[in-house]
Amino acid sequence: MKSIATLTMNPTIDVSYDVAEMRHTHKMRTDNEWYAPGGGGLNVARVFVRLGGNARSFYLSGGATGPALDGLVDLHQLVRTRIAITGPTRVASAVLERQSGKEYRFTPQGPRIAPDEWNECLDRLDETDADIVVLSGSLPPGVPDDFYAQATRRLRRKGIEVVLDSSGPALSHGIAEGDLLLVKPSSGELESYLGTSLRGNPSIAQAARAIVAEGKARLMAVTLGHEGAILARADGAWFLPALPIEAASAVGAGDSFVAAMVYALARGDDDLAAFRMGLAAGTAAVLRAGTGLAQAHDIARLLRQVPDPEPL
C-alpha cells in the first residue's frame, strides 16, 4: 500500500451548525455545532486515513486561530507538518436552515502569505518520503499562480507521483506543468481552464482525453455534480451516473472523491475500480449536512450500488 502526503495552502477551521430559520438582523440561536479541520488537503487526508491508509498533512497555520486548527488536526489523529505563518487561519461556516433544508456556506479568502512562508512549504515538501502527494485546494493571497506547478516539478524530480485538485490559474499552471498522476476538475473548472463551454458528456470526455494525450496527466476525473463523473485516460473515457440519493450538503464531496480514488490507486486497484470508489465517496460525503465528509461504512455500502463505468 502506497503512502500519501497532502498539502493544504489555504486551510480552514470548518464550523457547521443548524438554525431553525435564516432571518436578517435577528439573533438566531443555533444547535448541532461542530468543528473540524478543513481545506482540500486536510479533507483528503481525513478520508484517506478513515479508509485505512497512511497520510501526512502539510499545511499552513497562524495567527490567533492557528492553534485551534492544530488542535483539531490532532483531534482527528492526522500526522502533521505545520508551516507557521503570520496571518490568521481562516474560519469557514456551513449553516443548515432546517425550515427549508438549504445549506448556506461562508468561506473567507484566507490570509496573505509572505514569500518566505510559501517558499518554506516547497522546502518542507522536499522532505517527504510519500509515494503520492495530493496538492488540493485554493491558493491564498500572496502565493504565485504557478505554485502547484513549482511543487509538481520538485516532487517529480524525486520520483513522487502528484495528484492535483484545484481551480482557476492554479489549476491551469499545474496542468501546464504536466506529468500528473491524476487531475480532478469539476466540469465548470474544466470549462474555465479551456475558456470554452462544453455541451454534453461526449464533448467533456473529448476535452479530457486531449489533455491526457498531451501528457499532462495519466488520468483525468471530471466531476459533474448531480449528474455523475467522467474518467479519461489514454485509451478512452468512461461515464458513471450519480447515485439516486437526496443530498443534504455539498461540503467535501470533491475532496472525498479524490481521497477514495487515490486510496484505491494506492492499494493497486485498476483505474476503473478506483473511479467507482471515488464516486461512492463523493456521494457518501453529501448524505449529511455539515463538515463530516465521507465515512468509510457509507463508502462501502454505496460502492455496491455503483455500476460498471460506461464507455463514451
XYZ file of C-alpha atoms in Angstrom:
312
model
C 0.000 0.000 0.000
C 1.473 3.324 -1.069
C 1.573 6.214 1.400
C 0.454 9.738 0.602
C 1.073 13.263 1.759
C -1.299 16.157 1.255
C -0.631 19.880 1.014
C -3.190 22.456 2.134
C -2.107 26.011 1.338
C -5.360 27.634 2.484
C -6.747 25.514 5.349
C -9.837 26.344 7.352
C -11.423 25.761 10.679
C -14.737 24.406 9.411
C -17.678 25.283 11.643
C -21.126 23.865 10.985
C -24.400 24.312 12.824
C -28.153 24.260 12.332
C -30.653 27.076 12.639
C -34.433 26.916 12.516
C -34.775 29.788 10.040
C -32.373 32.299 8.459
C -33.534 35.841 9.355
C -31.577 39.015 8.748
C -30.862 41.356 11.686
C -32.311 38.954 14.265
C -30.122 36.889 16.562
C -30.532 33.259 15.513
C -29.895 30.525 18.067
C -28.014 27.541 16.666
C -27.525 23.933 17.660
C -25.695 20.827 16.418
C -22.432 22.780 16.477
C -19.397 21.001 15.002
C -15.758 21.945 14.368
C -13.340 20.206 12.013
C -10.013 20.853 10.259
C -10.780 21.748 6.649
C -9.349 22.761 3.319
C -8.668 20.482 0.367
C -5.611 18.546 1.517
C -6.734 18.130 5.127
C -10.107 16.861 3.938
C -8.409 14.363 1.628
C -6.185 13.144 4.470
C -9.163 12.712 6.819
C -10.998 10.421 4.399
C -7.851 8.586 3.247
C -6.981 7.689 6.846
C -10.559 6.585 7.568
C -10.233 4.114 4.719
C -7.115 2.624 6.310
C -4.272 4.458 4.565
C -1.300 6.423 5.882
C -1.162 10.154 5.176
C 0.954 13.087 6.318
C -0.671 16.520 6.195
C 1.415 19.564 5.269
C -0.485 22.774 5.969
C -0.121 26.444 6.884
C -1.278 27.704 10.260
C -1.010 31.037 12.019
C -2.477 33.923 13.982
C -4.813 33.554 16.945
C -6.805 30.842 15.142
C -3.790 28.727 14.168
C -3.545 26.807 17.469
C -7.235 25.917 17.186
C -6.629 24.376 13.754
C -3.589 22.497 15.074
C -5.692 21.104 17.904
C -8.407 19.943 15.504
C -5.813 18.235 13.285
C -4.519 16.388 16.354
C -8.074 15.521 17.418
C -8.549 13.786 14.065
C -5.259 11.934 14.661
C -3.603 13.173 11.479
C 0.169 13.054 11.164
C 1.064 16.680 10.523
C 3.774 19.039 9.394
C 2.755 22.600 10.253
C 4.270 25.557 8.420
C 3.929 28.654 10.603
C 2.586 31.861 9.046
C 1.886 35.319 10.426
C -1.685 35.707 9.173
C -4.653 34.093 10.936
C -6.047 30.770 9.748
C -9.468 31.385 8.190
C -12.749 30.162 9.683
C -15.427 28.874 7.290
C -19.065 28.299 8.237
C -21.786 25.995 6.922
C -25.281 26.742 8.228
C -28.210 24.382 7.678
C -31.618 26.073 7.707
C -33.942 23.347 8.952
C -37.117 25.029 7.664
C -36.016 24.878 4.003
C -33.380 22.150 4.167
C -30.954 24.547 2.456
C -27.333 24.904 3.444
C -25.539 28.261 3.437
C -21.757 28.374 3.196
C -19.477 31.275 4.141
C -15.816 30.972 3.134
C -13.241 33.758 3.693
C -10.468 34.423 1.186
C -7.717 33.488 3.597
C -4.593 35.258 4.941
C -1.893 36.802 2.765
C 1.151 34.537 2.603
C 4.644 36.052 2.505
C 7.274 34.775 0.012
C 9.394 33.216 2.766
C 6.316 31.353 4.037
C 5.260 29.777 0.738
C 8.883 29.013 -0.131
C 9.166 27.144 3.163
C 6.234 24.977 2.026
C 8.226 23.919 -1.032
C 11.285 23.205 1.095
C 9.315 21.129 3.599
C 7.699 19.116 0.790
C 11.222 18.148 -0.290
C 11.473 16.229 2.991
C 8.543 13.910 2.284
C 9.064 10.222 1.600
C 5.460 9.670 0.482
C 4.774 7.783 -2.740
C 1.989 10.170 -3.803
C 1.445 13.833 -2.925
C -2.009 15.386 -3.259
C -1.991 19.128 -3.983
C -5.518 20.213 -3.186
C -7.489 23.398 -2.634
C -7.254 27.078 -3.418
C -4.150 29.234 -3.147
C -4.353 32.087 -0.621
C -3.367 35.692 -1.445
C 0.357 36.207 -1.935
C 1.061 32.729 -3.303
C 2.037 32.737 -7.006
C -0.358 31.183 -9.508
C 2.287 28.651 -10.566
C 2.905 27.391 -7.017
C 1.445 23.934 -7.668
C 3.467 23.735 -10.883
C 6.634 24.508 -8.893
C 5.713 21.865 -6.315
C 4.978 19.288 -9.027
C 8.326 19.918 -10.726
C 10.243 19.352 -7.491
C 8.263 16.277 -6.465
C 8.508 14.600 -9.880
C 12.299 15.015 -9.789
C 12.198 12.779 -6.697
C 10.015 10.210 -8.449
C 6.927 11.099 -6.397
C 3.561 10.926 -8.153
C 1.346 14.020 -7.944
C -2.425 14.467 -7.797
C -3.869 17.928 -8.442
C -7.293 19.243 -7.412
C -7.608 22.998 -7.666
C -9.219 25.687 -9.799
C -8.519 28.864 -11.770
C -4.931 29.871 -12.536
C -3.536 27.375 -10.018
C -5.174 24.536 -11.945
C -4.078 25.944 -15.307
C -0.416 26.221 -14.306
C -0.486 22.794 -12.673
C -1.867 21.120 -15.796
C 0.613 23.018 -17.953
C 3.470 21.572 -15.894
C 2.098 18.119 -16.682
C 3.255 14.627 -15.697
C 0.450 14.303 -13.129
C -0.939 11.001 -11.927
C -4.456 12.397 -11.621
C -6.150 15.753 -12.031
C -9.737 16.222 -10.865
C -11.578 19.318 -12.057
C -15.304 19.813 -11.962
C -16.946 20.334 -15.354
C -17.116 24.072 -14.620
C -13.435 24.194 -13.695
C -12.546 22.322 -16.880
C -14.569 24.807 -18.951
C -12.813 27.692 -17.215
C -9.425 26.107 -17.932
C -10.283 25.662 -21.618
C -12.017 29.026 -21.936
C -14.982 27.455 -23.704
C -18.350 25.867 -22.969
C -18.607 22.083 -23.176
C -22.023 20.750 -24.133
C -22.746 17.184 -23.114
C -20.671 14.286 -21.882
C -19.041 13.459 -25.248
C -17.513 16.933 -25.501
C -16.310 16.795 -21.888
C -14.779 13.365 -22.490
C -13.083 14.551 -25.683
C -11.583 17.574 -23.919
C -10.346 15.454 -21.004
C -8.813 12.856 -23.324
C -6.997 15.604 -25.240
C -5.339 16.788 -22.015
C -4.314 13.202 -21.203
C -2.999 12.707 -24.770
C -0.756 15.762 -24.325
C 0.937 14.026 -21.396
C -0.456 16.431 -18.822
C -1.953 13.653 -16.686
C -2.295 9.882 -16.776
C -5.862 10.175 -15.518
C -8.411 12.975 -15.522
C -11.609 12.619 -13.495
C -14.214 15.286 -14.223
C -16.984 15.534 -11.638
C -20.424 16.551 -12.911
C -22.241 17.256 -9.652
C -25.665 15.589 -9.520
C -25.069 14.035 -12.964
C -22.080 11.831 -12.085
C -18.472 11.843 -13.313
C -16.259 11.104 -16.321
C -12.846 9.424 -16.285
C -10.403 9.868 -19.164
C -7.144 8.041 -19.827
C -5.045 7.333 -22.909
C -7.210 4.504 -24.243
C -10.657 6.026 -23.740
C -13.199 7.706 -21.488
C -15.902 6.318 -19.186
C -19.011 7.706 -17.505
C -20.602 6.930 -14.143
C -24.068 8.281 -13.341
C -24.743 9.818 -9.954
C -26.395 7.547 -7.424
C -30.034 8.382 -6.643
C -29.737 9.906 -3.169
C -31.097 13.052 -1.523
C -28.140 15.343 -0.929
C -28.075 17.184 2.387
C -24.818 19.049 1.778
C -22.198 19.922 -0.812
C -19.270 20.194 1.597
C -16.281 17.987 0.849
C -17.746 15.915 -1.992
C -14.826 16.586 -4.339
C -12.231 16.050 -1.614
C -13.858 12.771 -0.604
C -13.919 11.681 -4.271
C -10.186 12.373 -4.592
C -9.323 10.678 -1.299
C -11.122 7.446 -2.143
C -9.889 7.296 -5.730
C -6.292 7.878 -4.636
C -6.709 5.296 -1.857
C -7.843 2.690 -4.378
C -4.977 3.523 -6.736
C -2.502 3.423 -3.849
C -3.529 -0.106 -2.911
C -3.214 -1.299 -6.509
C -6.809 -1.241 -7.795
C -7.264 -0.702 -11.516
C -8.282 2.748 -12.749
C -11.965 1.951 -13.293
C -12.337 0.343 -9.866
C -10.723 3.439 -8.330
C -13.129 5.616 -10.331
C -16.101 3.704 -8.903
C -14.773 4.126 -5.374
C -14.311 7.839 -5.944
C -17.934 8.217 -6.993
C -19.124 6.243 -3.958
C -17.112 8.509 -1.627
C -18.266 11.715 -3.288
C -21.835 10.523 -2.814
C -21.220 9.495 0.797
C -19.961 12.997 1.611
C -23.278 14.656 0.776
C -25.561 12.305 2.722
C -25.485 14.536 5.802
C -25.245 18.271 6.323
C -22.107 19.690 7.881
C -18.391 19.051 7.591
C -18.218 15.341 8.412
C -17.041 14.264 4.917
C -17.392 10.675 3.683
C -17.447 7.878 6.226
C -15.857 4.503 5.408
C -19.010 2.483 6.119
C -21.089 4.712 3.833
C -18.496 4.400 1.061
C -18.538 0.589 1.332
C -22.336 0.479 1.284
C -22.704 2.855 -1.669
C -19.912 1.188 -3.643
C -22.135 -1.882 -4.003
C -24.651 0.339 -5.827
C -22.170 1.897 -8.273
C -22.484 0.271 -11.730
C -19.624 -0.546 -14.070
C -18.499 2.587 -15.943
C -19.977 3.101 -19.404
C -17.534 3.750 -22.295
C -18.005 7.107 -24.017
